[in-house]
PDB file of C-alpha atoms in Angstrom:
ATOM      1  CA  MET A   1       9.423-251.229  65.343  1.00  0.00           C
ATOM      2  CA  SER A   2      12.903-252.146  66.416  1.00  0.00           C
ATOM      3  CA  GLN A   3      15.002-249.649  68.290  1.00  0.00           C
ATOM      4  CA  ALA A   4      17.262-249.428  65.264  1.00  0.00           C
ATOM      5  CA  THR A   5      14.554-248.102  62.963  1.00  0.00           C
ATOM      6  CA  ALA A   6      12.644-246.130  65.586  1.00  0.00           C
ATOM      7  CA  THR A   7      15.575-244.170  66.932  1.00  0.00           C
ATOM      8  CA  PRO A   8      18.482-244.134  64.528  1.00  0.00           C
ATOM      9  CA  THR A   9      21.418-242.407  66.105  1.00  0.00           C
ATOM     10  CA  ALA A  10      22.912-239.172  64.852  1.00  0.00           C
ATOM     11  CA  PRO A  11      25.213-239.589  61.858  1.00  0.00           C
ATOM     12  CA  ALA A  12      28.864-238.825  62.496  1.00  0.00           C
ATOM     13  CA  ASP A  13      28.594-235.649  60.427  1.00  0.00           C
ATOM     14  CA  ARG A  14      25.438-234.472  62.269  1.00  0.00           C
ATOM     15  CA  GLY A  15      23.877-233.844  58.863  1.00  0.00           C
ATOM     16  CA  GLN A  16      26.479-231.203  58.021  1.00  0.00           C
ATOM     17  CA  CYS A  17      28.372-230.410  54.811  1.00  0.00           C
ATOM     18  CA  ARG A  18      25.751-232.104  52.676  1.00  0.00           C
ATOM     19  CA  THR A  19      22.621-231.219  50.755  1.00  0.00           C
ATOM     20  CA  ILE A  20      19.466-232.057  52.699  1.00  0.00           C
ATOM     21  CA  ASP A  21      15.976-232.085  51.208  1.00  0.00           C
ATOM     22  CA  PRO A  22      13.661-231.721  54.231  1.00  0.00           C
ATOM     23  CA  ILE A  23      10.515-232.673  52.308  1.00  0.00           C
ATOM     24  CA  SER A  24      12.014-235.935  51.076  1.00  0.00           C
ATOM     25  CA  LYS A  25      13.059-236.745  54.656  1.00  0.00           C
ATOM     26  CA  ILE A  26       9.418-236.525  55.718  1.00  0.00           C
ATOM     27  CA  ASP A  27       8.522-239.297  53.273  1.00  0.00           C
ATOM     28  CA  HIS A  28      10.422-241.662  55.573  1.00  0.00           C
ATOM     29  CA  ILE A  29       8.417-240.800  58.707  1.00  0.00           C
ATOM     30  CA  ASP A  30       5.439-242.908  59.759  1.00  0.00           C
ATOM     31  CA  GLY A  31       2.591-241.034  61.411  1.00  0.00           C
ATOM     32  CA  TYR A  32       1.735-237.430  62.124  1.00  0.00           C
ATOM     33  CA  TRP A  33       3.460-235.147  64.656  1.00  0.00           C
ATOM     34  CA  GLN A  34       6.412-237.579  64.771  1.00  0.00           C
ATOM     35  CA  GLN A  35       9.227-235.081  64.562  1.00  0.00           C
ATOM     36  CA  ARG A  36      12.640-236.354  63.517  1.00  0.00           C
ATOM     37  CA  VAL A  37      16.055-234.671  63.474  1.00  0.00           C
ATOM     38  CA  ILE A  38      17.728-234.075  60.106  1.00  0.00           C
ATOM     39  CA  ALA A  39      20.706-231.826  60.984  1.00  0.00           C
ATOM     40  CA  GLU A  40      22.377-229.879  63.769  1.00  0.00           C
ATOM     41  CA  MET A  41      23.794-226.341  63.864  1.00  0.00           C
ATOM     42  CA  ASN A  42      25.844-225.763  67.046  1.00  0.00           C
ATOM     43  CA  ASP A  43      23.482-226.879  69.841  1.00  0.00           C
ATOM     44  CA  TYR A  44      20.359-226.413  67.707  1.00  0.00           C
ATOM     45  CA  GLN A  45      18.469-229.084  65.814  1.00  0.00           C
ATOM     46  CA  PHE A  46      16.515-229.036  62.559  1.00  0.00           C
ATOM     47  CA  LYS A  47      13.544-231.383  62.766  1.00  0.00           C
ATOM     48  CA  VAL A  48      10.857-232.337  60.272  1.00  0.00           C
ATOM     49  CA  ALA A  49       7.342-233.667  60.758  1.00  0.00           C
ATOM     50  CA  LYS A  50       4.072-234.044  58.931  1.00  0.00           C
ATOM     51  CA  LEU A  51       1.082-232.660  60.793  1.00  0.00           C
ATOM     52  CA  ASP A  52      -2.642-233.273  60.639  1.00  0.00           C
ATOM     53  CA  GLY A  53      -5.300-232.052  63.046  1.00  0.00           C
ATOM     54  CA  ASP A  54      -4.855-230.060  66.248  1.00  0.00           C
ATOM     55  CA  PHE A  55      -1.801-230.348  68.461  1.00  0.00           C
ATOM     56  CA  VAL A  56      -1.969-229.654  72.221  1.00  0.00           C
ATOM     57  CA  TRP A  57      -1.600-226.242  73.830  1.00  0.00           C
ATOM     58  CA  HIS A  58       1.907-225.993  75.283  1.00  0.00           C
ATOM     59  CA  LYS A  59       4.819-223.657  75.878  1.00  0.00           C
ATOM     60  CA  HIS A  60       8.587-223.760  76.156  1.00  0.00           C
ATOM     61  CA  SER A  61       9.627-221.595  79.094  1.00  0.00           C
ATOM     62  CA  ASP A  62      13.302-221.470  78.212  1.00  0.00           C
ATOM     63  CA  THR A  63      13.477-221.080  74.461  1.00  0.00           C
ATOM     64  CA  ASP A  64      12.027-219.596  71.312  1.00  0.00           C
ATOM     65  CA  GLU A  65      11.048-222.038  68.562  1.00  0.00           C
ATOM     66  CA  THR A  66      10.875-221.594  64.783  1.00  0.00           C
ATOM     67  CA  PHE A  67       8.354-223.074  62.353  1.00  0.00           C
ATOM     68  CA  ILE A  68       8.968-223.133  58.584  1.00  0.00           C
ATOM     69  CA  VAL A  69       6.131-224.537  56.488  1.00  0.00           C
ATOM     70  CA  LEU A  70       7.290-226.670  53.556  1.00  0.00           C
ATOM     71  CA  GLU A  71       3.856-227.736  52.287  1.00  0.00           C
ATOM     72  CA  GLY A  72       0.264-227.018  53.311  1.00  0.00           C
ATOM     73  CA  GLU A  73      -1.343-224.426  55.547  1.00  0.00           C
ATOM     74  CA  LEU A  74      -0.465-224.232  59.239  1.00  0.00           C
ATOM     75  CA  HIS A  75      -2.419-222.315  61.849  1.00  0.00           C
ATOM     76  CA  ILE A  76      -0.724-221.396  65.127  1.00  0.00           C
ATOM     77  CA  ASP A  77      -2.966-220.183  67.943  1.00  0.00           C
ATOM     78  CA  PHE A  78      -1.411-218.044  70.686  1.00  0.00           C
ATOM     79  CA  ARG A  79      -2.443-217.300  74.251  1.00  0.00           C
ATOM     80  CA  GLY A  80      -0.706-214.568  76.202  1.00  0.00           C
ATOM     81  CA  ALA A  81       1.583-213.454  73.393  1.00  0.00           C
ATOM     82  CA  PRO A  82       2.991-209.898  73.518  1.00  0.00           C
ATOM     83  CA  SER A  83       0.577-209.152  70.668  1.00  0.00           C
ATOM     84  CA  GLY A  84      -2.274-210.732  72.609  1.00  0.00           C
ATOM     85  CA  ASP A  85      -4.279-213.866  71.895  1.00  0.00           C
ATOM     86  CA  GLY A  86      -4.760-214.749  68.260  1.00  0.00           C
ATOM     87  CA  THR A  87      -3.924-216.975  65.339  1.00  0.00           C
ATOM     88  CA  ILE A  88      -1.442-216.719  62.515  1.00  0.00           C
ATOM     89  CA  VAL A  89      -1.620-218.639  59.244  1.00  0.00           C
ATOM     90  CA  LEU A  90       1.463-219.890  57.436  1.00  0.00           C
ATOM     91  CA  HIS A  91       1.513-221.197  53.884  1.00  0.00           C
ATOM     92  CA  ALA A  92       4.334-223.020  52.119  1.00  0.00           C
ATOM     93  CA  GLY A  93       7.515-220.969  52.329  1.00  0.00           C
ATOM     94  CA  HIS A  94       6.384-218.970  55.348  1.00  0.00           C
ATOM     95  CA  MET A  95       8.005-218.990  58.788  1.00  0.00           C
ATOM     96  CA  ALA A  96       7.193-217.873  62.319  1.00  0.00           C
ATOM     97  CA  VAL A  97       9.114-217.656  65.581  1.00  0.00           C
ATOM     98  CA  VAL A  98       7.212-218.491  68.772  1.00  0.00           C
ATOM     99  CA  PRO A  99       8.767-216.666  71.744  1.00  0.00           C
ATOM    100  CA  LYS A 100       9.700-218.547  74.874  1.00  0.00           C
ATOM    101  CA  GLY A 101       6.970-218.716  77.469  1.00  0.00           C
ATOM    102  CA  VAL A 102       4.127-218.100  75.011  1.00  0.00           C
ATOM    103  CA  GLU A 103       1.416-220.753  74.928  1.00  0.00           C
ATOM    104  CA  HIS A 104       0.748-221.972  71.414  1.00  0.00           C
ATOM    105  CA  ARG A 105      -1.160-224.659  69.536  1.00  0.00           C
ATOM    106  CA  PRO A 106      -0.261-225.669  65.985  1.00  0.00           C
ATOM    107  CA  ARG A 107      -3.207-226.829  63.851  1.00  0.00           C
ATOM    108  CA  ALA A 108      -3.376-228.390  60.406  1.00  0.00           C
ATOM    109  CA  GLN A 109      -6.762-228.755  58.732  1.00  0.00           C
ATOM    110  CA  THR A 110      -5.101-230.765  55.981  1.00  0.00           C
ATOM    111  CA  GLU A 111      -1.643-232.294  55.902  1.00  0.00           C
ATOM    112  CA  VAL A 112       1.243-229.915  56.581  1.00  0.00           C
ATOM    113  CA  LYS A 113       4.931-230.644  56.096  1.00  0.00           C
ATOM    114  CA  LEU A 114       6.995-228.701  58.598  1.00  0.00           C
ATOM    115  CA  LEU A 115      10.596-227.796  59.384  1.00  0.00           C
ATOM    116  CA  LEU A 116      11.225-226.964  63.053  1.00  0.00           C
ATOM    117  CA  ILE A 117      14.297-225.279  64.532  1.00  0.00           C
ATOM    118  CA  GLU A 118      15.029-225.243  68.244  1.00  0.00           C
ATOM    119  CA  PRO A 119      17.803-226.022  70.716  1.00  0.00           C
ATOM    120  CA  HIS A 120      18.694-229.619  71.464  1.00  0.00           C
ATOM    121  CA  GLY A 121      16.545-231.097  74.224  1.00  0.00           C
ATOM    122  CA  VAL A 122      13.256-229.287  73.549  1.00  0.00           C
ATOM    123  CA  VAL A 123      10.276-231.574  74.126  1.00  0.00           C
ATOM    124  CA  ASN A 124       7.510-231.266  71.532  1.00  0.00           C
ATOM    125  CA  THR A 125       4.735-231.089  74.123  1.00  0.00           C
ATOM    126  CA  GLY A 126       6.436-228.368  76.107  1.00  0.00           C
ATOM    127  CA  ASP A 127       7.112-228.018  79.811  1.00  0.00           C
ATOM    128  CA  GLY A 128       5.680-230.480  82.290  1.00  0.00           C
ATOM    129  CA  GLU A 129       4.869-234.157  82.236  1.00  0.00           C
ATOM    130  CA  ALA A 130       5.246-236.244  79.103  1.00  0.00           C
ATOM    131  CA  THR A 131       1.973-237.268  77.468  1.00  0.00           C
ATOM    132  CA  GLU A 132       0.946-239.756  74.818  1.00  0.00           C
ATOM    133  CA  ARG A 133       1.838-237.095  72.255  1.00  0.00           C
ATOM    134  CA  THR A 134       5.373-236.606  73.549  1.00  0.00           C
ATOM    135  CA  VAL A 135       8.021-237.712  71.048  1.00  0.00           C
ATOM    136  CA  GLU A 136      11.297-239.178  72.244  1.00  0.00           C
ATOM    137  CA  LEU A 137      14.238-236.845  71.668  1.00  0.00           C
ATOM    138  CA  ASP A 138      17.093-237.353  69.206  1.00  0.00           C
ATOM    139  CA  GLN A 139      15.384-239.621  66.731  1.00  0.00           C
ATOM    140  CA  TRP A 140      16.966-238.983  63.350  1.00  0.00           C
ATOM    141  CA  VAL A 141      15.652-239.647  59.907  1.00  0.00           C
TER     142      VAL A 141
ATOM    143  CA  MET B   1      21.061-194.108  51.252  1.00  0.00           C
ATOM    144  CA  SER B   2      20.137-192.565  54.562  1.00  0.00           C
ATOM    145  CA  GLN B   3      20.940-194.403  57.767  1.00  0.00           C
ATOM    146  CA  ALA B   4      17.234-194.841  58.362  1.00  0.00           C
ATOM    147  CA  THR B   5      16.651-196.844  55.206  1.00  0.00           C
ATOM    148  CA  ALA B   6      20.010-198.611  55.150  1.00  0.00           C
ATOM    149  CA  THR B   7      19.878-199.914  58.698  1.00  0.00           C
ATOM    150  CA  PRO B   8      16.349-200.035  60.038  1.00  0.00           C
ATOM    151  CA  THR B   9      16.442-201.075  63.630  1.00  0.00           C
ATOM    152  CA  ALA B  10      14.987-204.313  64.946  1.00  0.00           C
ATOM    153  CA  PRO B  11      11.228-204.220  65.471  1.00  0.00           C
ATOM    154  CA  ALA B  12      10.088-204.436  69.085  1.00  0.00           C
ATOM    155  CA  ASP B  13       8.786-207.956  68.480  1.00  0.00           C
ATOM    156  CA  ARG B  14      12.056-209.110  66.839  1.00  0.00           C
ATOM    157  CA  GLY B  15       9.939-210.549  64.024  1.00  0.00           C
ATOM    158  CA  GLN B  16       8.242-212.996  66.390  1.00  0.00           C
ATOM    159  CA  CYS B  17       4.626-214.164  66.695  1.00  0.00           C
ATOM    160  CA  ARG B  18       3.862-213.215  63.115  1.00  0.00           C
ATOM    161  CA  THR B  19       3.843-214.804  59.689  1.00  0.00           C
ATOM    162  CA  ILE B  20       6.971-213.975  57.704  1.00  0.00           C
ATOM    163  CA  ASP B  21       7.390-214.633  53.988  1.00  0.00           C
ATOM    164  CA  PRO B  22      11.171-214.658  53.467  1.00  0.00           C
ATOM    165  CA  ILE B  23      10.940-214.468  49.664  1.00  0.00           C
ATOM    166  CA  SER B  24       8.777-211.355  49.759  1.00  0.00           C
ATOM    167  CA  LYS B  25      11.265-209.745  52.162  1.00  0.00           C
ATOM    168  CA  ILE B  26      13.985-210.174  49.553  1.00  0.00           C
ATOM    169  CA  ASP B  27      12.012-208.051  47.102  1.00  0.00           C
ATOM    170  CA  HIS B  28      12.795-205.081  49.371  1.00  0.00           C
ATOM    171  CA  ILE B  29      16.573-205.541  49.255  1.00  0.00           C
ATOM    172  CA  ASP B  30      18.712-203.640  46.758  1.00  0.00           C
ATOM    173  CA  GLY B  31      21.736-205.468  45.440  1.00  0.00           C
ATOM    174  CA  TYR B  32      23.198-208.932  45.713  1.00  0.00           C
ATOM    175  CA  TRP B  33      24.790-210.469  48.810  1.00  0.00           C
ATOM    176  CA  GLN B  34      23.174-207.752  50.944  1.00  0.00           C
ATOM    177  CA  GLN B  35      21.904-209.894  53.768  1.00  0.00           C
ATOM    178  CA  ARG B  36      19.180-208.474  55.999  1.00  0.00           C
ATOM    179  CA  VAL B  37      17.676-209.742  59.256  1.00  0.00           C
ATOM    180  CA  ILE B  38      14.008-210.788  59.254  1.00  0.00           C
ATOM    181  CA  ALA B  39      13.569-212.456  62.665  1.00  0.00           C
ATOM    182  CA  GLU B  40      15.365-213.639  65.774  1.00  0.00           C
ATOM    183  CA  MET B  41      15.163-216.899  67.734  1.00  0.00           C
ATOM    184  CA  ASN B  42      16.967-216.627  71.090  1.00  0.00           C
ATOM    185  CA  ASP B  43      20.414-215.273  70.119  1.00  0.00           C
ATOM    186  CA  TYR B  44      20.148-216.483  66.526  1.00  0.00           C
ATOM    187  CA  GLN B  45      19.132-214.446  63.493  1.00  0.00           C
ATOM    188  CA  PHE B  46      17.296-215.351  60.315  1.00  0.00           C
ATOM    189  CA  LYS B  47      18.657-213.372  57.378  1.00  0.00           C
ATOM    190  CA  VAL B  48      17.707-213.227  53.720  1.00  0.00           C
ATOM    191  CA  ALA B  49      19.692-212.230  50.650  1.00  0.00           C
ATOM    192  CA  LYS B  50      19.669-212.596  46.906  1.00  0.00           C
ATOM    193  CA  LEU B  51      22.892-213.917  45.437  1.00  0.00           C
ATOM    194  CA  ASP B  52      24.513-213.766  42.024  1.00  0.00           C
ATOM    195  CA  GLY B  53      28.033-214.796  41.090  1.00  0.00           C
ATOM    196  CA  ASP B  54      30.817-216.073  43.332  1.00  0.00           C
ATOM    197  CA  PHE B  55      31.220-215.020  46.946  1.00  0.00           C
ATOM    198  CA  VAL B  56      34.611-214.997  48.687  1.00  0.00           C
ATOM    199  CA  TRP B  57      36.216-217.964  50.402  1.00  0.00           C
ATOM    200  CA  HIS B  58      35.779-217.530  54.159  1.00  0.00           C
ATOM    201  CA  LYS B  59      35.143-219.363  57.408  1.00  0.00           C
ATOM    202  CA  HIS B  60      33.521-218.779  60.768  1.00  0.00           C
ATOM    203  CA  SER B  61      35.795-220.209  63.446  1.00  0.00           C
ATOM    204  CA  ASP B  62      33.248-220.084  66.250  1.00  0.00           C
ATOM    205  CA  THR B  63      29.966-221.155  64.731  1.00  0.00           C
ATOM    206  CA  ASP B  64      28.125-223.386  62.307  1.00  0.00           C
ATOM    207  CA  GLU B  65      25.940-221.648  59.708  1.00  0.00           C
ATOM    208  CA  THR B  66      22.811-222.829  57.900  1.00  0.00           C
ATOM    209  CA  PHE B  67      21.782-222.143  54.303  1.00  0.00           C
ATOM    210  CA  ILE B  68      18.219-222.737  53.077  1.00  0.00           C
ATOM    211  CA  VAL B  69      17.628-222.099  49.376  1.00  0.00           C
ATOM    212  CA  LEU B  70      14.281-220.439  48.601  1.00  0.00           C
ATOM    213  CA  GLU B  71      14.746-220.041  44.838  1.00  0.00           C
ATOM    214  CA  GLY B  72      17.459-220.940  42.369  1.00  0.00           C
ATOM    215  CA  GLU B  73      20.482-223.224  42.499  1.00  0.00           C
ATOM    216  CA  LEU B  74      23.266-222.608  45.010  1.00  0.00           C
ATOM    217  CA  HIS B  75      26.705-224.201  44.897  1.00  0.00           C
ATOM    218  CA  ILE B  76      28.804-224.273  48.046  1.00  0.00           C
ATOM    219  CA  ASP B  77      32.481-225.163  47.656  1.00  0.00           C
ATOM    220  CA  PHE B  78      34.325-226.550  50.681  1.00  0.00           C
ATOM    221  CA  ARG B  79      38.003-226.699  51.599  1.00  0.00           C
ATOM    222  CA  GLY B  80      39.148-228.801  54.528  1.00  0.00           C
ATOM    223  CA  ALA B  81      35.717-230.165  55.411  1.00  0.00           C
ATOM    224  CA  PRO B  82      35.555-233.444  57.373  1.00  0.00           C
ATOM    225  CA  SER B  83      34.352-234.989  54.108  1.00  0.00           C
ATOM    226  CA  GLY B  84      37.257-233.409  52.241  1.00  0.00           C
ATOM    227  CA  ASP B  85      37.261-230.724  49.577  1.00  0.00           C
ATOM    228  CA  GLY B  86      34.255-230.600  47.286  1.00  0.00           C
ATOM    229  CA  THR B  87      31.064-228.905  46.232  1.00  0.00           C
ATOM    230  CA  ILE B  88      27.433-229.421  47.114  1.00  0.00           C
ATOM    231  CA  VAL B  89      24.476-228.196  45.076  1.00  0.00           C
ATOM    232  CA  LEU B  90      21.255-226.977  46.677  1.00  0.00           C
ATOM    233  CA  HIS B  91      18.010-226.376  44.811  1.00  0.00           C
ATOM    234  CA  ALA B  92      14.900-224.612  46.090  1.00  0.00           C
ATOM    235  CA  GLY B  93      13.759-226.201  49.330  1.00  0.00           C
ATOM    236  CA  HIS B  94      17.146-227.703  50.135  1.00  0.00           C
ATOM    237  CA  MET B  95      19.323-226.831  53.122  1.00  0.00           C
ATOM    238  CA  ALA B  96      22.913-227.349  54.275  1.00  0.00           C
ATOM    239  CA  VAL B  97      24.810-226.708  57.495  1.00  0.00           C
ATOM    240  CA  VAL B  98      28.405-225.498  57.167  1.00  0.00           C
ATOM    241  CA  PRO B  99      30.417-226.527  60.246  1.00  0.00           C
ATOM    242  CA  LYS B 100      32.457-223.986  62.130  1.00  0.00           C
ATOM    243  CA  GLY B 101      36.012-223.639  60.956  1.00  0.00           C
ATOM    244  CA  VAL B 102      35.358-225.036  57.482  1.00  0.00           C
ATOM    245  CA  GLU B 103      36.306-222.772  54.578  1.00  0.00           C
ATOM    246  CA  HIS B 104      33.462-222.345  52.134  1.00  0.00           C
ATOM    247  CA  ARG B 105      32.466-220.305  49.095  1.00  0.00           C
ATOM    248  CA  PRO B 106      28.826-219.885  48.030  1.00  0.00           C
ATOM    249  CA  ARG B 107      28.292-219.505  44.276  1.00  0.00           C
ATOM    250  CA  ALA B 108      25.223-218.672  42.227  1.00  0.00           C
ATOM    251  CA  GLN B 109      25.400-219.014  38.454  1.00  0.00           C
ATOM    252  CA  THR B 110      21.974-217.395  38.227  1.00  0.00           C
ATOM    253  CA  GLU B 111      20.041-215.523  40.897  1.00  0.00           C
ATOM    254  CA  VAL B 112      19.488-217.381  44.166  1.00  0.00           C
ATOM    255  CA  LYS B 113      17.176-216.340  46.977  1.00  0.00           C
ATOM    256  CA  LEU B 114      18.558-217.531  50.304  1.00  0.00           C
ATOM    257  CA  LEU B 115      17.577-217.839  53.961  1.00  0.00           C
ATOM    258  CA  LEU B 116      20.548-217.883  56.358  1.00  0.00           C
ATOM    259  CA  ILE B 117      20.510-218.888  60.030  1.00  0.00           C
ATOM    260  CA  GLU B 118      23.364-218.130  62.392  1.00  0.00           C
ATOM    261  CA  PRO B 119      24.054-216.585  65.792  1.00  0.00           C
ATOM    262  CA  HIS B 120      23.857-212.832  66.209  1.00  0.00           C
ATOM    263  CA  GLY B 121      27.110-211.106  65.349  1.00  0.00           C
ATOM    264  CA  VAL B 122      28.343-213.366  62.544  1.00  0.00           C
ATOM    265  CA  VAL B 123      30.045-211.374  59.787  1.00  0.00           C
ATOM    266  CA  ASN B 124      29.194-212.473  56.257  1.00  0.00           C
ATOM    267  CA  THR B 125      32.808-212.462  55.081  1.00  0.00           C
ATOM    268  CA  GLY B 126      34.001-214.551  58.015  1.00  0.00           C
ATOM    269  CA  ASP B 127      36.913-214.104  60.388  1.00  0.00           C
ATOM    270  CA  GLY B 128      39.482-211.392  59.808  1.00  0.00           C
ATOM    271  CA  GLU B 129      39.413-207.906  58.388  1.00  0.00           C
ATOM    272  CA  ALA B 130      36.285-206.411  56.858  1.00  0.00           C
ATOM    273  CA  THR B 131      36.365-206.119  53.076  1.00  0.00           C
ATOM    274  CA  GLU B 132      34.291-204.338  50.459  1.00  0.00           C
ATOM    275  CA  ARG B 133      31.933-207.315  50.556  1.00  0.00           C
ATOM    276  CA  THR B 134      31.386-207.137  54.319  1.00  0.00           C
ATOM    277  CA  VAL B 135      27.803-206.230  55.233  1.00  0.00           C
ATOM    278  CA  GLU B 136      27.073-204.190  58.347  1.00  0.00           C
ATOM    279  CA  LEU B 137      25.392-206.259  61.065  1.00  0.00           C
ATOM    280  CA  ASP B 138      21.810-205.914  62.295  1.00  0.00           C
ATOM    281  CA  GLN B 139      20.248-204.373  59.231  1.00  0.00           C
ATOM    282  CA  TRP B 140      16.626-205.475  59.156  1.00  0.00           C
ATOM    283  CA  VAL B 141      14.215-205.637  56.283  1.00  0.00           C
TER     284      VAL B 141
END
């Protein structure tokens, strides 16, 4: 893909003052776990992705992160959470906040459409080295 | 209402690491435009409310604010937005970010169930004096 289609720059309005349909945005994304920005609120970004299969265990040491499920059934495994190790299940319309520093692994047994909210600059694979699953920041759709 | 039921304090986990169903939270709120906190992400709060009728024109000088419609049809009127004056319409599943400093008025011709995202401390009626429509901060549901 050309740079222009792979990493469209932020619109001048940062996705503000307009109606956004997150699910319809996902229809324009190729591939799973390819999160794309759809709007900004202060220094936070709203991102969408479609998910399938297991993601990698990771954590974000400096920030909480919010998951809102638009379609499908998302499992999030935790290690070392205040509530202990475990798994939560989110169906369409459900949300969960993962606290900073808590290891987590999102899993989708069938396709999930997801809305993510987190500060600008958060890397999808968490702290540490980039991997083949790391998505470049600030790609809009 | 007693203080205990009107302003339950934040849970120790701040609504994190668990599955939250925002729509079912709204079933526990009496009255329209009575926003209640359901979770926190860093210094931001997720709030839910059911809406009916016109709200007041207001603005938040220091912060953007995000609306996600869970049920119903929400109109948001703008004055002095970068895109000019106007109205956007959001149906279930749609979202919009209102930029800081932009006057806006949410309107619901029939009942709307809403998820709001904004920093802690934002007053629902905006800058200036509290009015009869101002909701006390940090009431959880």
